[in-house]
mmCIF file of C-alpha atoms in Angstrom:
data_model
loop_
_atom_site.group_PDB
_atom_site.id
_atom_site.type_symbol
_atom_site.label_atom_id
_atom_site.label_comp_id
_atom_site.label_asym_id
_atom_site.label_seq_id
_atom_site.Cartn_x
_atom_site.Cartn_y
_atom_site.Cartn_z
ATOM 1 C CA UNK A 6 -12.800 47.682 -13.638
ATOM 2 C CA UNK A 7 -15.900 48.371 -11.271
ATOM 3 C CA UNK A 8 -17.275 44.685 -11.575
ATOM 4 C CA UNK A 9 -14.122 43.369 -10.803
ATOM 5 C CA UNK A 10 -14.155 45.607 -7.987
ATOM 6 C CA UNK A 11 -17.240 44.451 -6.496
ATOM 7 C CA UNK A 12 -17.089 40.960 -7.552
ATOM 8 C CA UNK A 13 -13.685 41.123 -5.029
ATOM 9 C CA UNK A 14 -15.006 42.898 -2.327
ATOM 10 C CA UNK A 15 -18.219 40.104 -2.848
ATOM 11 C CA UNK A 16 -16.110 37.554 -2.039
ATOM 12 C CA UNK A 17 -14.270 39.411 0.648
ATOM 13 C CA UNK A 18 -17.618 39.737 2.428
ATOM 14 C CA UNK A 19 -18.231 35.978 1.922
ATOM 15 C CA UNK A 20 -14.819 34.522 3.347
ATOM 16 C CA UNK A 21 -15.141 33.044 6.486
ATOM 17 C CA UNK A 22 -14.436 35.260 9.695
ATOM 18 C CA UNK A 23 -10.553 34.789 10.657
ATOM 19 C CA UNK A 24 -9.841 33.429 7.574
ATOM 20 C CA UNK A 25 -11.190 29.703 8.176
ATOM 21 C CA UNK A 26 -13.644 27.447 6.095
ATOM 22 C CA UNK A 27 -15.995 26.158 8.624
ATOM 23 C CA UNK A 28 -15.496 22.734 6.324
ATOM 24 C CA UNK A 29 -11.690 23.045 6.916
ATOM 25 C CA UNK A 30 -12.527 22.811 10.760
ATOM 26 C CA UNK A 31 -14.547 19.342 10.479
ATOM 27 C CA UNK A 32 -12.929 16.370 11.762
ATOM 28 C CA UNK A 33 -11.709 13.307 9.554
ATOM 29 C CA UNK A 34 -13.690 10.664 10.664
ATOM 30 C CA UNK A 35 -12.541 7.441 10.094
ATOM 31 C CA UNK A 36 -14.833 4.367 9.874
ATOM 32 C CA UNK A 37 -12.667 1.059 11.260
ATOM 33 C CA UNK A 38 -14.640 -2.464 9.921
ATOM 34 C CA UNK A 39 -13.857 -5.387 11.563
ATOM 35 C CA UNK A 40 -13.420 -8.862 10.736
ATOM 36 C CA UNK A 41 -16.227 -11.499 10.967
ATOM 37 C CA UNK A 42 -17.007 -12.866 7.742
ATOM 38 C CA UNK A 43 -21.241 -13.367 7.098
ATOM 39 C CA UNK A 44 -21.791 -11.423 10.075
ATOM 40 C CA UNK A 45 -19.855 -7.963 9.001
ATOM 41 C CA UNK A 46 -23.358 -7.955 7.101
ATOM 42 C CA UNK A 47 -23.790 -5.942 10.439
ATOM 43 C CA UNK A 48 -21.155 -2.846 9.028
ATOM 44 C CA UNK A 49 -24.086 -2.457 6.759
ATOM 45 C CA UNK A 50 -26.801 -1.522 9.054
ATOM 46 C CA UNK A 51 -24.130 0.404 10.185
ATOM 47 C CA UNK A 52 -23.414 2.660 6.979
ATOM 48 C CA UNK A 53 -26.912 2.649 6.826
ATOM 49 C CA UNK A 54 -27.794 5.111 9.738
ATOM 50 C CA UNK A 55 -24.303 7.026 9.093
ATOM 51 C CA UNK A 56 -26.189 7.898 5.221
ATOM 52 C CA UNK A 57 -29.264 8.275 6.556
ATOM 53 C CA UNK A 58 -28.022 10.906 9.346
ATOM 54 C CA UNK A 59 -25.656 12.734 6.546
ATOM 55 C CA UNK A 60 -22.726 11.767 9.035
ATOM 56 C CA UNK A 61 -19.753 12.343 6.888
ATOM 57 C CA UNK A 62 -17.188 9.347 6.638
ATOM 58 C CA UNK A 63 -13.818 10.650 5.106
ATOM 59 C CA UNK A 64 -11.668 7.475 5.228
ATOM 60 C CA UNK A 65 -12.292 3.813 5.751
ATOM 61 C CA UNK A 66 -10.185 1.110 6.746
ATOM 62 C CA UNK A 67 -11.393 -2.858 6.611
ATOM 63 C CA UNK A 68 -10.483 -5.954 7.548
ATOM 64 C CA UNK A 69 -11.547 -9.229 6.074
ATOM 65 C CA UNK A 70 -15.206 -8.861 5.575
ATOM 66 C CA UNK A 71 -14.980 -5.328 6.343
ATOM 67 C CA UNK A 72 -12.427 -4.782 3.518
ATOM 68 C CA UNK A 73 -14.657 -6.264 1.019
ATOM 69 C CA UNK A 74 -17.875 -4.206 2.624
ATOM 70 C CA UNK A 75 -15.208 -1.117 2.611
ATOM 71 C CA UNK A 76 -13.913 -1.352 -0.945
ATOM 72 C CA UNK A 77 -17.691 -1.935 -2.374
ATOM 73 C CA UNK A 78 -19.054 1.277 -0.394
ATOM 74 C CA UNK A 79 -15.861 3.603 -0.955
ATOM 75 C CA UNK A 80 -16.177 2.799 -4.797
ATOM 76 C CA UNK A 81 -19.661 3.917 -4.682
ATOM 77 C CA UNK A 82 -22.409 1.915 -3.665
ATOM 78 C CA UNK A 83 -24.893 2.770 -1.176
ATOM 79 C CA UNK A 84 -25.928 1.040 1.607
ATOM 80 C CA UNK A 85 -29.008 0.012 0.405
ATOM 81 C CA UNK A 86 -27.296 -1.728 -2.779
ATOM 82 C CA UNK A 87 -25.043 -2.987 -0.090
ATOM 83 C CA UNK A 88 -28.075 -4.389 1.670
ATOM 84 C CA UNK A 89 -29.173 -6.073 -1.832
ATOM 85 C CA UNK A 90 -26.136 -7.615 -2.549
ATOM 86 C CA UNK A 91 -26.209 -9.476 1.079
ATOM 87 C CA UNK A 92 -29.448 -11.021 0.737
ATOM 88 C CA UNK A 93 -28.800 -12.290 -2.745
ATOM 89 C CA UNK A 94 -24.783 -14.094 -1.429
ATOM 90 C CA UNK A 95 -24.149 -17.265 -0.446
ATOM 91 C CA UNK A 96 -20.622 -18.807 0.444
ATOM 92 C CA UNK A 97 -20.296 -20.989 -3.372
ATOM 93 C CA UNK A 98 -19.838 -16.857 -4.003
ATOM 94 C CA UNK A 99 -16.745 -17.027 -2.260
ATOM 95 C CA UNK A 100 -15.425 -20.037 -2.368
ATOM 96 C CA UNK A 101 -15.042 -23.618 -3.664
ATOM 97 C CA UNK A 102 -13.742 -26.690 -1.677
ATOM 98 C CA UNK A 103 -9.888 -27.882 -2.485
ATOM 99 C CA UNK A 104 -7.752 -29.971 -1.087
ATOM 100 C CA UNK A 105 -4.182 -28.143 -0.213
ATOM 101 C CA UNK A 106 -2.085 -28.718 3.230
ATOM 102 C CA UNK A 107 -3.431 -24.453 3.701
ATOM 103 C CA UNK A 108 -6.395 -25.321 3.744
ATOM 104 C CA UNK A 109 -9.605 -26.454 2.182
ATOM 105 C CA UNK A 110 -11.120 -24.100 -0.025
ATOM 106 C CA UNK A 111 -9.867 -21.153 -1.941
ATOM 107 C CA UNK A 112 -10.964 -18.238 -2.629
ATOM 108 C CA UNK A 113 -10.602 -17.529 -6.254
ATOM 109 C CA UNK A 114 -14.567 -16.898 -6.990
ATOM 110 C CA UNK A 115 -13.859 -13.810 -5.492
ATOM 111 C CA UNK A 116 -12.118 -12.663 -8.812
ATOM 112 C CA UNK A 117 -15.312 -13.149 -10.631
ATOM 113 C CA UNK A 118 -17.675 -11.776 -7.556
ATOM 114 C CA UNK A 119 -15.552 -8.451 -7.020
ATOM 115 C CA UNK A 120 -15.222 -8.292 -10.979
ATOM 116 C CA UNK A 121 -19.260 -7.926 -11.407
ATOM 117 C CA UNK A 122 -19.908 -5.662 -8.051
ATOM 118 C CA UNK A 123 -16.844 -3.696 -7.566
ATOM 119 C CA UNK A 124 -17.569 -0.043 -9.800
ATOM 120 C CA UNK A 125 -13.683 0.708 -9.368
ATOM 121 C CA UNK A 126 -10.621 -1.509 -10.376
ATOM 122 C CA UNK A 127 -8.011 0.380 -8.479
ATOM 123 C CA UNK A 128 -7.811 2.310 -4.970
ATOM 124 C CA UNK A 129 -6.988 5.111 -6.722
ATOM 125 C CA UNK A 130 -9.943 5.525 -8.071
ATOM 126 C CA UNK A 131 -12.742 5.004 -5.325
ATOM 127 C CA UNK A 132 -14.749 7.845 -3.559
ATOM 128 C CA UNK A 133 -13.502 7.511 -0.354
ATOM 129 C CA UNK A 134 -10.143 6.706 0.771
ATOM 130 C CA UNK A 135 -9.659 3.205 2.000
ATOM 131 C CA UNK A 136 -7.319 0.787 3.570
ATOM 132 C CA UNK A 137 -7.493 -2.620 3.144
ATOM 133 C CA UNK A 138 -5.528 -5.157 5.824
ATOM 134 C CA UNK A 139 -3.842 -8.540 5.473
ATOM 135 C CA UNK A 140 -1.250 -10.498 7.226
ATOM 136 C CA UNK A 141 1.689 -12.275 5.794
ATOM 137 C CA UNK A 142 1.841 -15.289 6.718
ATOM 138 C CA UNK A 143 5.927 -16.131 7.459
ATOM 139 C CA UNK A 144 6.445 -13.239 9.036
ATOM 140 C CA UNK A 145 3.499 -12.413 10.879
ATOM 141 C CA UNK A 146 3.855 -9.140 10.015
ATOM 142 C CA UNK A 147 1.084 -6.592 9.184
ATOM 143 C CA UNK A 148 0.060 -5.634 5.619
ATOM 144 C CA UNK A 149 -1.770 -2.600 4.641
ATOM 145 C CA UNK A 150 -2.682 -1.964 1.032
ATOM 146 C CA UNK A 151 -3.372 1.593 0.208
ATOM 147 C CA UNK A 152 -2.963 1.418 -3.617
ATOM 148 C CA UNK A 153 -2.965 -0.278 -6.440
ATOM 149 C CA UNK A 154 -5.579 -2.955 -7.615
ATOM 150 C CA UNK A 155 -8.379 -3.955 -5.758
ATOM 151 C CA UNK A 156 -9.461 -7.399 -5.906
ATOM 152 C CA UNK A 157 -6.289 -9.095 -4.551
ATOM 153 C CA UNK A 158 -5.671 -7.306 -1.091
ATOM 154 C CA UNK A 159 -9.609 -7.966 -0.540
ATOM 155 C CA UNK A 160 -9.201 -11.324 -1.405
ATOM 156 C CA UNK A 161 -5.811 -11.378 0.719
ATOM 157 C CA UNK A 162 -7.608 -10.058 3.680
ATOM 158 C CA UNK A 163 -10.708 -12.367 3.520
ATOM 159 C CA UNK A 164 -8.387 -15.538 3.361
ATOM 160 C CA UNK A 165 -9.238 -17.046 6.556
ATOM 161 C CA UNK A 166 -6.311 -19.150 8.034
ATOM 162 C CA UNK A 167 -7.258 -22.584 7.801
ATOM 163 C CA UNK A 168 -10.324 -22.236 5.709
ATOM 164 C CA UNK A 169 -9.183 -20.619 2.841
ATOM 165 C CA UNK A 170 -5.615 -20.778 0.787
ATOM 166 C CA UNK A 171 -2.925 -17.592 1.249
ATOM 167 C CA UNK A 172 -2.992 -15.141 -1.724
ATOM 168 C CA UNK A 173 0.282 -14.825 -3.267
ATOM 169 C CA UNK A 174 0.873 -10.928 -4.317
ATOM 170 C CA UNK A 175 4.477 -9.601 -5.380
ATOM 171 C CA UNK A 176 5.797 -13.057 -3.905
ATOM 172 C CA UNK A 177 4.018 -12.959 -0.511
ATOM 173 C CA UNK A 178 1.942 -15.339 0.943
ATOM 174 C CA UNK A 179 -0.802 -13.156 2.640
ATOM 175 C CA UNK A 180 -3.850 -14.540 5.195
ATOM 176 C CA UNK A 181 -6.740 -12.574 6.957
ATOM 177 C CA UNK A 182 -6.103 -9.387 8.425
ATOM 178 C CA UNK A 183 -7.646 -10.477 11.363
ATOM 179 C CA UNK A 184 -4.579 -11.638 12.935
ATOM 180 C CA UNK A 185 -2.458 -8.428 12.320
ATOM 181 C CA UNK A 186 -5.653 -5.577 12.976
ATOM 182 C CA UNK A 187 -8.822 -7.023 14.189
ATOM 183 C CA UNK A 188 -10.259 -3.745 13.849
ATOM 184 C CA UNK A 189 -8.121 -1.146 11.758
ATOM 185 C CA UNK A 190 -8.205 1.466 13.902
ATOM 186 C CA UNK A 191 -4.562 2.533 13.892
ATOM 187 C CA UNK A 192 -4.289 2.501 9.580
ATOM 188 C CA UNK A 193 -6.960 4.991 10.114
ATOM 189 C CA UNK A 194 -4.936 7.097 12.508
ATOM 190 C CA UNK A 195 -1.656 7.205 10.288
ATOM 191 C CA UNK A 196 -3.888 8.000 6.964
ATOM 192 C CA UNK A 197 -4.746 11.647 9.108
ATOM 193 C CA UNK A 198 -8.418 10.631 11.053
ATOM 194 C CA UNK A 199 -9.140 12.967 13.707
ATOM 195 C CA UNK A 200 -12.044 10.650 15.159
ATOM 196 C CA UNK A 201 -11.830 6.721 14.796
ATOM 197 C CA UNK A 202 -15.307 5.033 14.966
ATOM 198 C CA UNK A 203 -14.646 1.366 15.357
ATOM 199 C CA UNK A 204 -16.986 -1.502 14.615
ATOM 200 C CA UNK A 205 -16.477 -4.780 16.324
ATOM 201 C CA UNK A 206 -18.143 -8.277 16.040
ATOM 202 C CA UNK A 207 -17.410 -9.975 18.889
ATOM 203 C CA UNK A 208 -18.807 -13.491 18.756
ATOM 204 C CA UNK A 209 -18.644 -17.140 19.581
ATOM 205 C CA UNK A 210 -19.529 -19.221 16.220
ATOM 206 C CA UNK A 211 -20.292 -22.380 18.079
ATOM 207 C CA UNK A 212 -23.471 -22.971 20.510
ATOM 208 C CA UNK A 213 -24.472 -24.714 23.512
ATOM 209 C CA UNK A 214 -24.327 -27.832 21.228
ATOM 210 C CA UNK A 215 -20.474 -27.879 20.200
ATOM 211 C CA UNK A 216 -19.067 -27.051 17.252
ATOM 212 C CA UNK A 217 -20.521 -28.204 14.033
ATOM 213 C CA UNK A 218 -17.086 -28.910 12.263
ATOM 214 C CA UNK A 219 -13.403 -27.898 12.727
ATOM 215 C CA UNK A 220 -14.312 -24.251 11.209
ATOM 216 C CA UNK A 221 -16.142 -23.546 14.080
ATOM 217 C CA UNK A 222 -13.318 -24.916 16.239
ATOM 218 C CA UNK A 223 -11.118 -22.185 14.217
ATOM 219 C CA UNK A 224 -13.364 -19.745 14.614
ATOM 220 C CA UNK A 225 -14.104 -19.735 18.387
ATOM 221 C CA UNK A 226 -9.985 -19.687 18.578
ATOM 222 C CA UNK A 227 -10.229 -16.542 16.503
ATOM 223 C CA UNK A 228 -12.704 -14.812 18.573
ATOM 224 C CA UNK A 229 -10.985 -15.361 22.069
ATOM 225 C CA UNK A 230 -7.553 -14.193 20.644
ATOM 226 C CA UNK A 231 -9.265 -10.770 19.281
ATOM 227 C CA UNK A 232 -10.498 -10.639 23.130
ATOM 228 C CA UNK A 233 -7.536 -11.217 24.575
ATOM 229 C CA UNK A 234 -5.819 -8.958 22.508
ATOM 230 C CA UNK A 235 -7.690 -6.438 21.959
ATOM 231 C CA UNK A 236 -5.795 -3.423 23.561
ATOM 232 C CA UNK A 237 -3.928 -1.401 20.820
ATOM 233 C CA UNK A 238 -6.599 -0.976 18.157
ATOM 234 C CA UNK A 239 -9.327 -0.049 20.999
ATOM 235 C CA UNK A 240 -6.636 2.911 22.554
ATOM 236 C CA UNK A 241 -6.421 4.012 18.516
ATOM 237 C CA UNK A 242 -10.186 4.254 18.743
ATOM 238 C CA UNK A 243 -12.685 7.028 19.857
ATOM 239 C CA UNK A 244 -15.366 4.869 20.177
ATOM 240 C CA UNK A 245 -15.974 1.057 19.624
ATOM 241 C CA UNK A 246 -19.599 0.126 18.426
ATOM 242 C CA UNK A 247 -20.732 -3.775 18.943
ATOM 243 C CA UNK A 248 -23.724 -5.001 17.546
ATOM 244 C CA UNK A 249 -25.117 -7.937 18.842
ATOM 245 C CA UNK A 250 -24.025 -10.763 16.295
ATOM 246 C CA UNK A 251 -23.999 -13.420 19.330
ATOM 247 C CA UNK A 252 -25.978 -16.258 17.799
ATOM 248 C CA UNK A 253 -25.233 -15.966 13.924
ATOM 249 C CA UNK A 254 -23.128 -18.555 11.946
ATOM 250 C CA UNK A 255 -19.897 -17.618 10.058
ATOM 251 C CA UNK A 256 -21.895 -18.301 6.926
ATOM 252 C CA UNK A 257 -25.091 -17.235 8.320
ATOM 253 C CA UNK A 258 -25.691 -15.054 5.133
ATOM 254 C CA UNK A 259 -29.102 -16.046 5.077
ATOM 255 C CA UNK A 260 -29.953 -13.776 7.964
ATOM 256 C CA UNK A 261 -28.864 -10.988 6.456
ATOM 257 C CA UNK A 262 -31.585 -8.800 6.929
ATOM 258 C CA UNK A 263 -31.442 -9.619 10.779
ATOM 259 C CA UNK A 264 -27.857 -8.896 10.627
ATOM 260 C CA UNK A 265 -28.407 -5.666 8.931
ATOM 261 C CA UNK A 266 -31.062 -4.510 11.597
ATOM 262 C CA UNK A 267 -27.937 -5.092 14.386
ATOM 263 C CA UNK A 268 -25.830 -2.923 13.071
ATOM 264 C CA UNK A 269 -28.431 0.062 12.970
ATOM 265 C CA UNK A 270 -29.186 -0.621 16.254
ATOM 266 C CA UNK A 271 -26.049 0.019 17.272
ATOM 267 C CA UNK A 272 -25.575 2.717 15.221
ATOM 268 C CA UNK A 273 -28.549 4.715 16.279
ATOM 269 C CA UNK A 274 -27.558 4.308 19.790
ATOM 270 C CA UNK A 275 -24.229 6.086 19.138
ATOM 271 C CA UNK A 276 -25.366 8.543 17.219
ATOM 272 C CA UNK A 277 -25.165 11.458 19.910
ATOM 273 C CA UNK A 278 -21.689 10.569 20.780
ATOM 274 C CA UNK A 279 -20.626 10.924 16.828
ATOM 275 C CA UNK A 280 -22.786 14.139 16.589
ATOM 276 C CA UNK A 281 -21.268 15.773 19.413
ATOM 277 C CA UNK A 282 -17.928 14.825 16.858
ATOM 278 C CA UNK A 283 -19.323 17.583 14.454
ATOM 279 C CA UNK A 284 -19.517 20.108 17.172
ATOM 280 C CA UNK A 285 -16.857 22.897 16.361
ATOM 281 C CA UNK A 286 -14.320 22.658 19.768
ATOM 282 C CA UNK A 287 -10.779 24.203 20.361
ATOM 283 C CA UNK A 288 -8.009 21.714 18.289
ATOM 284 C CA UNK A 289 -5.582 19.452 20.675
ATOM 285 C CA UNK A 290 -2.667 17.896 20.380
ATOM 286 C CA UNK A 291 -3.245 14.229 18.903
ATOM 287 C CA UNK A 292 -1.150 12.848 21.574
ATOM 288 C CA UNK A 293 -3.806 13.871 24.175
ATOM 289 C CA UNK A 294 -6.353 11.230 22.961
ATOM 290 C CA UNK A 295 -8.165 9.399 25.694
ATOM 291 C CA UNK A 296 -6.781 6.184 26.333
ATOM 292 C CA UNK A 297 -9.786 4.319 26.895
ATOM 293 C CA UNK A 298 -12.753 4.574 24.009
ATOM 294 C CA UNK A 299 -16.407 4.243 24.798
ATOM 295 C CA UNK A 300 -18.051 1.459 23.891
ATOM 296 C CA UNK A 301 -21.739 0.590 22.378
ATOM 297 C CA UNK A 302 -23.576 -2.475 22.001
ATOM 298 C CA UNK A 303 -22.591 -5.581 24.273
ATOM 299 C CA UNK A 304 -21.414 -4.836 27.344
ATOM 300 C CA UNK A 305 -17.711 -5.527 28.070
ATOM 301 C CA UNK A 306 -16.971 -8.960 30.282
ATOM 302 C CA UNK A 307 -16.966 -9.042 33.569
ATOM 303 C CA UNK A 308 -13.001 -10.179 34.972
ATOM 304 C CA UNK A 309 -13.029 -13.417 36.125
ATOM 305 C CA UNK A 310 -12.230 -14.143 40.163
#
């Protein structure tokens, strides 16, 4: 009867004043990876400094390249087995040329790729929660893939629209997420995160020289409609990180180590806005987010005359 006595009033002494876990009072942050294909090798340089700094990530959401970067780190590999894995791919990982009127190569290696690297089969199962983006591609509507296997919706949301075939799943035809959330920033907001840390690789694929082929054509399209439309998923965001991926090649996966080092660059430069994150402040309502979101990295374009 005593040593239950004590071992209560033990663990009256050790609850929190108030009644609150200190833990309890830590924001969700939510890490948004955007599209880009070889050069979201930057998100790794990215989760790189967030491990290194013991910055805790509580749910992830990914788009295209980000979704595959997303579902390998939230089943449980680190970033620098991330890192590995980049400087050992190549596109014939990916894909292999076809002939179809949706394009010219398909993305069924992936099966084979995600089979070997992924740890977990099935959303349920990964560390960290994640959401993975595609878009379908009647409807135009946006797809987000919460549960359930793996390997499809990552495949779905790497299926570049004119490069790669749709992915059927459960009778829909489903393309990169790109064109529905460039950046997932608002999946992250309706799964519960408090702070939304965005990372966005703006880019032109082709260089002073023209395009090489028609997939650069595609993808300099791509990259001026995420500018021009950028609005919504930058308002669901606290702050928008950019590293500097001006330059690399949509399959420049061979520069993967210099790809890496941008996105800890950027990282490392936001750190003391995410820190000041993990300072304990008075709550708010969620409908008094700031509108506008800081941004890191490349500065943001100067309004033409």
């Amino acid at each position: 009867m005593i040593i239950r006595s004590v071992r209560a009033f033990g663990r009256e002494l050790s609850r929190p004043i108030g009644g609150l876990d200190p833990v309890s009072l830590a924001p969700r942050i939510g890490l948004a990876l955007g599209g880009g294909f070889a050069r979201g090798v930057a998100h790794i340089g990215v989760l790189k400094v967030l491990e290194e700094e013991k910055i805790p990530i509580s749910i992830v959401a990914g788009t295209s390249v980000g979704a595959l970067i997303g579902a390998l780190y939230c089943g449980g590999m680190s970033a620098a087995e991330l890192e590995d894995v980049a400087t050992h791919v190549r596109f014939r990982d990916f894909a292999r040329w076809t002939v179809s009127r949706y394009g010219f190569a398909t993305n069924q290696r992936m099966i084979g790729f995600l089979s070997k690297v992924l740890r977990v089969k099935n959303f349920e199962e990964l560390r960290i929660p994640l959401a993975i983006t595609a878009t379908d591609f009647s409807t135009g509507e946006g797809v987000v893939f919460h549960s359930g296997p793996l390997i499809d919706p990552v495949r779905a949301s790497c299926a570049y629209p004119g490069m790669f075939l749709p992915v059927n799943i459960r009778g829909r035809l489903l393309v990169d997420g790109m064109l529905a959330h460039a950046v997932p920033t608002v999946p992250l907001r309706e799964m519960g995160a408090d702070r939304v840390l965005a990372v966005y690789l703006r880019g032109r694929w082709t260089t002073a020289a023209g395009p090489r082929h028609v997939f650069d054509v595609i993808g300099q399209c791509f990259a001026i409609a995420q500018d021009m439309n950028c609005g919504v998923w930058k308002q669901a965001a606290d702050l928008v990180i950019e590293p500097d991926v001006k330059g690399f090649e949509y399959d420049d996966f061979v520069r993967s180590k210099d790809l890496v080092r941008a996105g800890e660059i950027v990282m490392r430069a936001a750190l003391p806005e995410v820190r000041k994150w993990l300072t304990p402040e008075p709550q708010v309502n969620p409908e008094h987010h700031p509108k506008k979101s800081p941004t890191v990295g490349r500065p943001a374009p100067v309004p033409a005359d």
